[in-house]
CSV table of C-alpha atoms in Angstrom, one decimal:
chain,number,residue,atom,x,y,z
A,287,UNK,CA,-0.2,-0.2,0.1
A,288,UNK,CA,1.4,3.6,-0.3
A,289,UNK,CA,1.0,6.3,1.3
A,290,UNK,CA,1.2,10.1,0.6
A,291,UNK,CA,2.9,12.4,2.4
A,292,UNK,CA,0.9,14.3,4.4
A,293,UNK,CA,1.3,17.7,2.5
A,294,UNK,CA,0.8,16.1,-0.6
A,295,UNK,CA,-2.5,14.5,0.8
A,296,UNK,CA,-3.9,18.0,1.7
A,297,UNK,CA,-2.7,19.6,-1.5
A,298,UNK,CA,-4.7,16.4,-3.4
A,299,UNK,CA,-8.0,16.0,-1.1
A,300,UNK,CA,-8.4,20.3,-1.8
A,301,UNK,CA,-7.8,20.0,-5.9
A,302,UNK,CA,-10.4,16.5,-6.5
A,303,UNK,CA,-13.5,18.5,-5.8
A,304,UNK,CA,-11.8,20.8,-8.9
A,305,UNK,CA,-10.4,18.3,-10.8
A,306,UNK,CA,-13.7,16.4,-10.9
A,307,UNK,CA,-16.2,20.0,-11.8
A,308,UNK,CA,-14.2,20.6,-14.7
A,309,UNK,CA,-15.2,17.5,-16.0
A,310,UNK,CA,-18.1,17.4,-15.3
A,311,UNK,CA,-18.1,20.8,-17.3
A,312,UNK,CA,-16.3,19.6,-19.7
A,313,UNK,CA,-18.9,16.6,-20.4
A,314,UNK,CA,-21.5,19.4,-20.2
A,315,UNK,CA,-20.2,21.9,-23.0
A,316,UNK,CA,-20.0,18.6,-24.7
A,317,UNK,CA,-23.6,18.4,-24.1
A,318,UNK,CA,-23.8,21.2,-25.7
A,319,UNK,CA,-21.4,21.9,-28.3
A,320,UNK,CA,-24.4,18.5,-29.3
A,321,UNK,CA,-27.4,20.6,-29.0
A,322,UNK,CA,-26.5,23.3,-30.6
A,323,UNK,CA,-24.3,21.2,-34.2
A,324,UNK,CA,-28.4,19.3,-33.6
A,325,UNK,CA,-26.6,15.7,-33.8
A,326,UNK,CA,-29.7,14.4,-31.8
A,327,UNK,CA,-31.3,15.6,-35.5
A,328,UNK,CA,-32.1,12.3,-38.6
A,329,UNK,CA,-30.1,13.1,-40.5
A,330,UNK,CA,-28.6,11.1,-43.4
A,331,UNK,CA,-27.5,7.8,-43.0
A,332,UNK,CA,-24.3,6.6,-45.4
A,333,UNK,CA,-23.3,3.1,-46.1
A,334,UNK,CA,-19.6,2.7,-46.5
A,335,UNK,CA,-18.8,-1.1,-48.6
A,336,UNK,CA,-16.0,-0.8,-49.0
A,337,UNK,CA,-14.6,-4.2,-51.6
A,338,UNK,CA,-12.1,-4.6,-54.2
A,339,UNK,CA,-12.9,-4.9,-57.7
A,340,UNK,CA,-14.6,-8.2,-58.6
A,341,UNK,CA,-12.9,-8.2,-62.2
A,342,UNK,CA,-9.8,-9.3,-61.2
A,343,UNK,CA,-8.6,-5.4,-59.9
A,344,UNK,CA,-7.5,-5.1,-63.4
A,345,UNK,CA,-9.5,-1.3,-63.3
A,346,UNK,CA,-6.3,0.7,-61.4
A,347,UNK,CA,-2.4,-0.3,-61.1
A,348,UNK,CA,-3.6,-2.5,-57.5
A,349,UNK,CA,-3.8,-4.7,-59.8
A,350,UNK,CA,-4.3,-8.7,-58.7
A,351,UNK,CA,-2.0,-11.4,-59.8
A,352,UNK,CA,-3.8,-14.0,-63.9
A,353,UNK,CA,-3.2,-16.5,-61.7
A,354,UNK,CA,-4.7,-15.3,-58.3
A,355,UNK,CA,-8.0,-13.9,-59.8
A,356,UNK,CA,-11.0,-15.3,-58.2
A,357,UNK,CA,-14.0,-16.0,-60.6
A,358,UNK,CA,-16.8,-14.1,-59.1
A,359,UNK,CA,-19.5,-15.7,-61.4
A,360,UNK,CA,-18.6,-19.4,-60.2
A,361,UNK,CA,-21.6,-20.7,-58.9
A,362,UNK,CA,-19.8,-20.5,-55.8
A,363,UNK,CA,-19.6,-17.1,-56.5
A,364,UNK,CA,-23.2,-16.1,-56.8
A,365,UNK,CA,-23.7,-17.5,-54.1
A,366,UNK,CA,-21.8,-15.5,-52.1
A,367,UNK,CA,-22.8,-12.6,-53.5
A,368,UNK,CA,-26.7,-12.7,-53.4
A,369,UNK,CA,-26.2,-13.9,-49.9
A,370,UNK,CA,-24.5,-10.1,-49.4
A,371,UNK,CA,-26.6,-8.9,-51.2
A,372,UNK,CA,-29.5,-9.5,-49.4
A,373,UNK,CA,-27.8,-8.8,-46.7
A,374,UNK,CA,-27.7,-5.6,-47.6
A,375,UNK,CA,-30.4,-5.0,-48.2
A,376,UNK,CA,-31.8,-4.3,-44.8
A,377,UNK,CA,-30.1,-1.4,-44.8
A,378,UNK,CA,-32.6,-0.1,-47.4
A,379,UNK,CA,-31.3,2.3,-48.6
A,380,UNK,CA,-32.6,5.1,-51.1
A,381,UNK,CA,-30.0,5.5,-52.7
A,382,UNK,CA,-26.9,3.2,-54.2
A,383,UNK,CA,-24.2,4.8,-55.1
A,384,UNK,CA,-20.6,3.6,-57.8
A,385,UNK,CA,-17.9,4.1,-58.3
A,386,UNK,CA,-18.1,5.1,-62.1
A,387,UNK,CA,-17.9,8.9,-63.3
A,388,UNK,CA,-20.7,10.6,-63.3
A,389,UNK,CA,-19.9,11.7,-67.0
A,390,UNK,CA,-21.4,8.5,-67.9
A,391,UNK,CA,-24.4,9.1,-65.8
A,392,UNK,CA,-26.4,8.7,-68.9
A,393,UNK,CA,-25.0,5.3,-70.5
A,394,UNK,CA,-25.0,4.0,-66.9
A,395,UNK,CA,-28.9,5.1,-66.9
A,396,UNK,CA,-29.3,2.4,-70.1
A,397,UNK,CA,-27.0,-0.3,-69.2
A,398,UNK,CA,-29.6,-0.8,-65.9
A,399,UNK,CA,-32.7,-0.5,-67.5
A,400,UNK,CA,-31.1,-2.5,-70.0
A,401,UNK,CA,-30.6,-4.7,-67.1
A,402,UNK,CA,-33.8,-4.2,-65.4
A,403,UNK,CA,-35.4,-6.1,-68.2
A,404,UNK,CA,-33.2,-8.4,-68.1
A,405,UNK,CA,-30.4,-8.2,-71.1
A,406,UNK,CA,-27.6,-9.3,-70.9
A,407,UNK,CA,-25.0,-6.9,-71.0
A,408,UNK,CA,-21.6,-8.4,-72.7
A,409,UNK,CA,-19.8,-6.5,-74.9
A,410,UNK,CA,-21.2,-3.1,-74.4
A,411,UNK,CA,-17.9,-2.9,-73.2
A,412,UNK,CA,-18.0,-3.2,-69.0
A,413,UNK,CA,-16.7,-6.0,-67.8
A,414,UNK,CA,-20.3,-8.1,-65.9
A,415,UNK,CA,-18.4,-9.5,-62.8
A,416,UNK,CA,-17.3,-6.0,-61.6
A,417,UNK,CA,-19.0,-4.6,-58.2
A,418,UNK,CA,-20.9,-1.9,-59.8
A,419,UNK,CA,-23.3,-4.3,-62.2
A,420,UNK,CA,-22.3,-7.9,-58.7
A,421,UNK,CA,-23.9,-5.3,-56.9
A,422,UNK,CA,-24.5,-2.0,-57.9
A,423,UNK,CA,-27.5,-2.8,-59.8
A,424,UNK,CA,-28.2,-6.3,-58.5
A,425,UNK,CA,-29.3,-4.9,-54.9
A,426,UNK,CA,-31.1,-1.4,-57.5
A,427,UNK,CA,-33.4,-4.1,-58.8
A,428,UNK,CA,-34.6,-5.9,-55.9
A,429,UNK,CA,-35.6,-3.2,-54.5
A,430,UNK,CA,-36.9,-1.6,-57.7
A,431,UNK,CA,-34.5,1.8,-57.7
A,432,UNK,CA,-35.6,3.6,-61.0
A,433,UNK,CA,-31.1,5.2,-61.2
A,434,UNK,CA,-28.0,4.1,-59.7
A,435,UNK,CA,-25.8,7.5,-59.2
A,436,UNK,CA,-22.1,7.4,-60.5
A,437,UNK,CA,-19.8,8.9,-58.0
A,438,UNK,CA,-16.4,8.5,-58.6
A,439,UNK,CA,-14.3,11.6,-59.2
A,440,UNK,CA,-10.4,12.3,-59.9
A,441,UNK,CA,-8.1,14.5,-58.3
A,442,UNK,CA,-6.2,17.2,-58.4
A,443,UNK,CA,-3.8,16.6,-59.0
A,444,UNK,CA,-3.7,16.3,-63.0
A,445,UNK,CA,-5.3,18.8,-62.9
A,446,UNK,CA,-1.8,20.9,-62.2
A,447,UNK,CA,1.3,21.8,-64.7
A,448,UNK,CA,2.9,19.1,-65.7
A,449,UNK,CA,5.9,21.2,-66.8
A,450,UNK,CA,5.5,22.1,-62.9
A,451,UNK,CA,5.5,18.5,-61.4
A,452,UNK,CA,7.6,16.8,-63.8
A,453,UNK,CA,10.8,19.9,-63.0
A,454,UNK,CA,10.1,19.9,-59.1
A,455,UNK,CA,10.1,15.8,-59.2
A,456,UNK,CA,13.0,16.0,-61.5
A,457,UNK,CA,15.0,18.0,-58.2
A,458,UNK,CA,14.1,15.5,-55.9
A,459,UNK,CA,14.9,12.6,-58.1
A,460,UNK,CA,18.5,11.6,-56.7
A,461,UNK,CA,16.6,11.7,-52.8
A,462,UNK,CA,17.0,8.1,-51.3
A,463,UNK,CA,15.2,6.7,-47.4
A,464,UNK,CA,15.6,4.0,-47.0
A,465,UNK,CA,12.6,3.9,-45.3
A,466,UNK,CA,10.3,3.2,-48.4
A,467,UNK,CA,12.1,0.2,-50.0
A,468,UNK,CA,12.3,-1.2,-46.3
A,469,UNK,CA,7.6,-0.3,-46.6
A,470,UNK,CA,7.8,-0.1,-49.3
A,471,UNK,CA,8.4,-4.9,-49.2
A,472,UNK,CA,6.3,-4.8,-46.4
A,473,UNK,CA,3.1,-3.2,-48.1
A,474,UNK,CA,3.9,-5.9,-51.4
A,475,UNK,CA,4.0,-8.8,-48.2
A,476,UNK,CA,0.8,-7.4,-46.8
A,477,UNK,CA,-1.4,-7.4,-50.4
A,478,UNK,CA,0.1,-11.0,-51.3
A,479,UNK,CA,-1.2,-12.2,-48.1
A,480,UNK,CA,-4.6,-10.1,-48.9
A,481,UNK,CA,-5.0,-11.8,-52.6
A,482,UNK,CA,-4.6,-15.5,-50.7
A,483,UNK,CA,-7.2,-14.4,-48.0
A,484,UNK,CA,-9.5,-13.5,-50.9
A,485,UNK,CA,-9.3,-16.7,-52.0
A,486,UNK,CA,-9.8,-18.7,-48.9
A,487,UNK,CA,-12.3,-16.7,-47.2
A,488,UNK,CA,-16.2,-16.7,-48.4
A,489,UNK,CA,-17.0,-13.0,-49.5
A,490,UNK,CA,-18.5,-11.6,-47.0
A,491,UNK,CA,-16.0,-12.5,-44.5
A,492,UNK,CA,-13.4,-11.7,-46.8
A,493,UNK,CA,-15.1,-8.2,-47.0
A,494,UNK,CA,-15.0,-7.8,-43.2
A,495,UNK,CA,-11.5,-8.0,-43.2
A,496,UNK,CA,-11.4,-5.1,-46.1
A,497,UNK,CA,-13.2,-2.6,-43.9
A,498,UNK,CA,-12.1,-3.7,-40.3
A,499,UNK,CA,-10.0,-0.6,-39.4
A,500,UNK,CA,-7.4,-1.7,-38.4
A,501,UNK,CA,-7.5,-2.4,-43.0
A,502,UNK,CA,-8.6,0.6,-43.3
A,503,UNK,CA,-6.0,2.2,-41.8
A,504,UNK,CA,-2.8,0.7,-43.3
A,505,UNK,CA,-4.3,1.5,-46.9
A,506,UNK,CA,-3.6,4.8,-46.5
A,507,UNK,CA,0.0,3.8,-44.3
A,508,UNK,CA,2.4,4.2,-48.3
A,509,UNK,CA,1.2,7.1,-48.7
A,510,UNK,CA,2.1,8.0,-45.3
A,511,UNK,CA,5.5,7.6,-45.6
A,512,UNK,CA,6.0,8.9,-49.4
A,513,UNK,CA,5.2,11.9,-47.6
A,514,UNK,CA,8.9,13.3,-47.1
A,515,UNK,CA,9.4,13.3,-50.0
A,516,UNK,CA,11.3,16.9,-50.7
A,517,UNK,CA,11.8,19.1,-49.0
A,518,UNK,CA,10.0,22.6,-46.4
A,519,UNK,CA,10.3,24.8,-48.9
A,520,UNK,CA,9.2,22.5,-51.7
A,521,UNK,CA,7.8,19.4,-49.7
A,522,UNK,CA,5.9,17.5,-52.5
A,523,UNK,CA,5.1,13.6,-51.1
A,524,UNK,CA,2.8,15.5,-48.5
A,525,UNK,CA,1.2,17.8,-51.8
A,526,UNK,CA,1.2,14.4,-53.8
A,527,UNK,CA,-0.8,12.9,-51.0
A,528,UNK,CA,-2.8,16.2,-50.7
A,529,UNK,CA,-3.7,16.6,-54.2
A,530,UNK,CA,-4.7,13.4,-55.3
A,531,UNK,CA,-5.9,10.6,-52.4
A,532,UNK,CA,-7.3,13.5,-50.3
A,533,UNK,CA,-8.2,15.5,-52.5
A,534,UNK,CA,-9.8,12.8,-54.9
A,535,UNK,CA,-11.6,11.2,-52.0
A,536,UNK,CA,-12.6,14.5,-50.7
A,537,UNK,CA,-14.6,15.4,-54.3
A,538,UNK,CA,-16.2,11.9,-53.9
A,539,UNK,CA,-18.0,13.4,-50.8
A,540,UNK,CA,-19.2,15.8,-51.9
A,541,UNK,CA,-20.3,14.0,-55.3
A,542,UNK,CA,-22.8,12.1,-52.6
A,543,UNK,CA,-23.5,15.8,-51.1
A,544,UNK,CA,-25.0,16.2,-54.3
A,545,UNK,CA,-27.7,12.9,-54.8
A,546,UNK,CA,-28.6,13.8,-51.1
A,547,UNK,CA,-32.3,15.8,-50.6
A,548,UNK,CA,-33.0,15.7,-47.3
A,549,UNK,CA,-32.6,13.5,-43.6
A,550,UNK,CA,-35.1,11.1,-45.0
A,551,UNK,CA,-31.9,9.7,-47.0
A,552,UNK,CA,-30.4,6.2,-47.1
A,553,UNK,CA,-27.2,6.5,-49.3
A,554,UNK,CA,-25.3,2.9,-49.5
A,555,UNK,CA,-21.3,3.6,-51.2
A,556,UNK,CA,-19.9,1.3,-52.9
A,557,UNK,CA,-16.2,2.0,-53.8
A,558,UNK,CA,-13.3,0.4,-53.6
A,559,UNK,CA,-12.0,-0.2,-50.2
A,560,UNK,CA,-8.7,1.4,-50.5
A,561,UNK,CA,-11.2,4.7,-49.8
A,562,UNK,CA,-12.7,4.1,-46.8
A,563,UNK,CA,-10.5,5.5,-44.5
A,564,UNK,CA,-10.9,8.8,-45.5
A,565,UNK,CA,-14.6,8.5,-46.7
A,566,UNK,CA,-15.0,7.0,-43.2
A,567,UNK,CA,-13.5,10.2,-41.6
A,568,UNK,CA,-15.0,12.3,-43.6
A,569,UNK,CA,-18.5,10.7,-43.3
A,570,UNK,CA,-18.3,11.1,-39.2
A,571,UNK,CA,-17.6,14.4,-39.3
A,572,UNK,CA,-19.7,15.9,-41.4
A,573,UNK,CA,-22.7,17.3,-39.7
A,574,UNK,CA,-25.4,16.7,-42.8
A,575,UNK,CA,-24.3,12.2,-42.2
A,576,UNK,CA,-24.9,9.6,-39.7
A,577,UNK,CA,-22.4,6.2,-40.5
A,578,UNK,CA,-23.5,2.8,-40.4
A,579,UNK,CA,-21.7,0.5,-38.8
A,580,UNK,CA,-21.5,-2.2,-42.1
A,581,UNK,CA,-19.4,-4.3,-40.3
A,582,UNK,CA,-23.7,-5.4,-38.9
A,583,UNK,CA,-24.2,-6.5,-42.6
A,584,UNK,CA,-21.4,-8.1,-43.3
A,585,UNK,CA,-21.8,-11.1,-40.6
């Protein structure tokens, strides 16, 4: 048993009520903040479903080797997809948002119209194994939706002057950092481990892994290694993160804002899992949305 000196004990006892009073005052202040921002009132709900690219991950740089790709059109995988869609339908989304550019909205409207009529979409320049069709179209038709909503966005980085980008990066082309190579190997190992899970686990369990908080956070880890590139006057790594990865996700969020028409909305966002860490942070911070836990729909 630890005995306090009388002077220390007296000081502690005198300060304790004040400490507790401060704690109560803080709680009261936080409660008042919630009242000011009307956090007790209904807002639009959003369900963030992070996925992998069903069509063999051929659409972006995070590709899966051909010998490790799974066939999402097989009978077994189709059964798993239908089970997942049935589970997610319990969210009762009023809108379904997909990883497609809004510039292609009319084209996807026409595809979805044909899909609802039972027409085959093969040969129309799209891959029907893609999650857009296997999850988005299938669920929208099940729920009787008139359309689905493309919300993808390109980052601001692509609008910057190519000359400025080339000159700046050339200045630091010889810059070396051993930690980058070290962590690159670690993330390559993570990717190989992830591919084995994709084969071994049922779809819902693999999506549980992709949407776990630890996995969501690791998805931006490699970006945060590269932010040290450059120097103080030219923080090209940090600027690259802001103008490319962070900026793109804020733009995606803004596209969801534009399709939200009231507090009654329940919007399902089907998107690449690597985006979910920042999208979750952004939607959680927004006073306009409530983020619904996706895990209860992945059991």
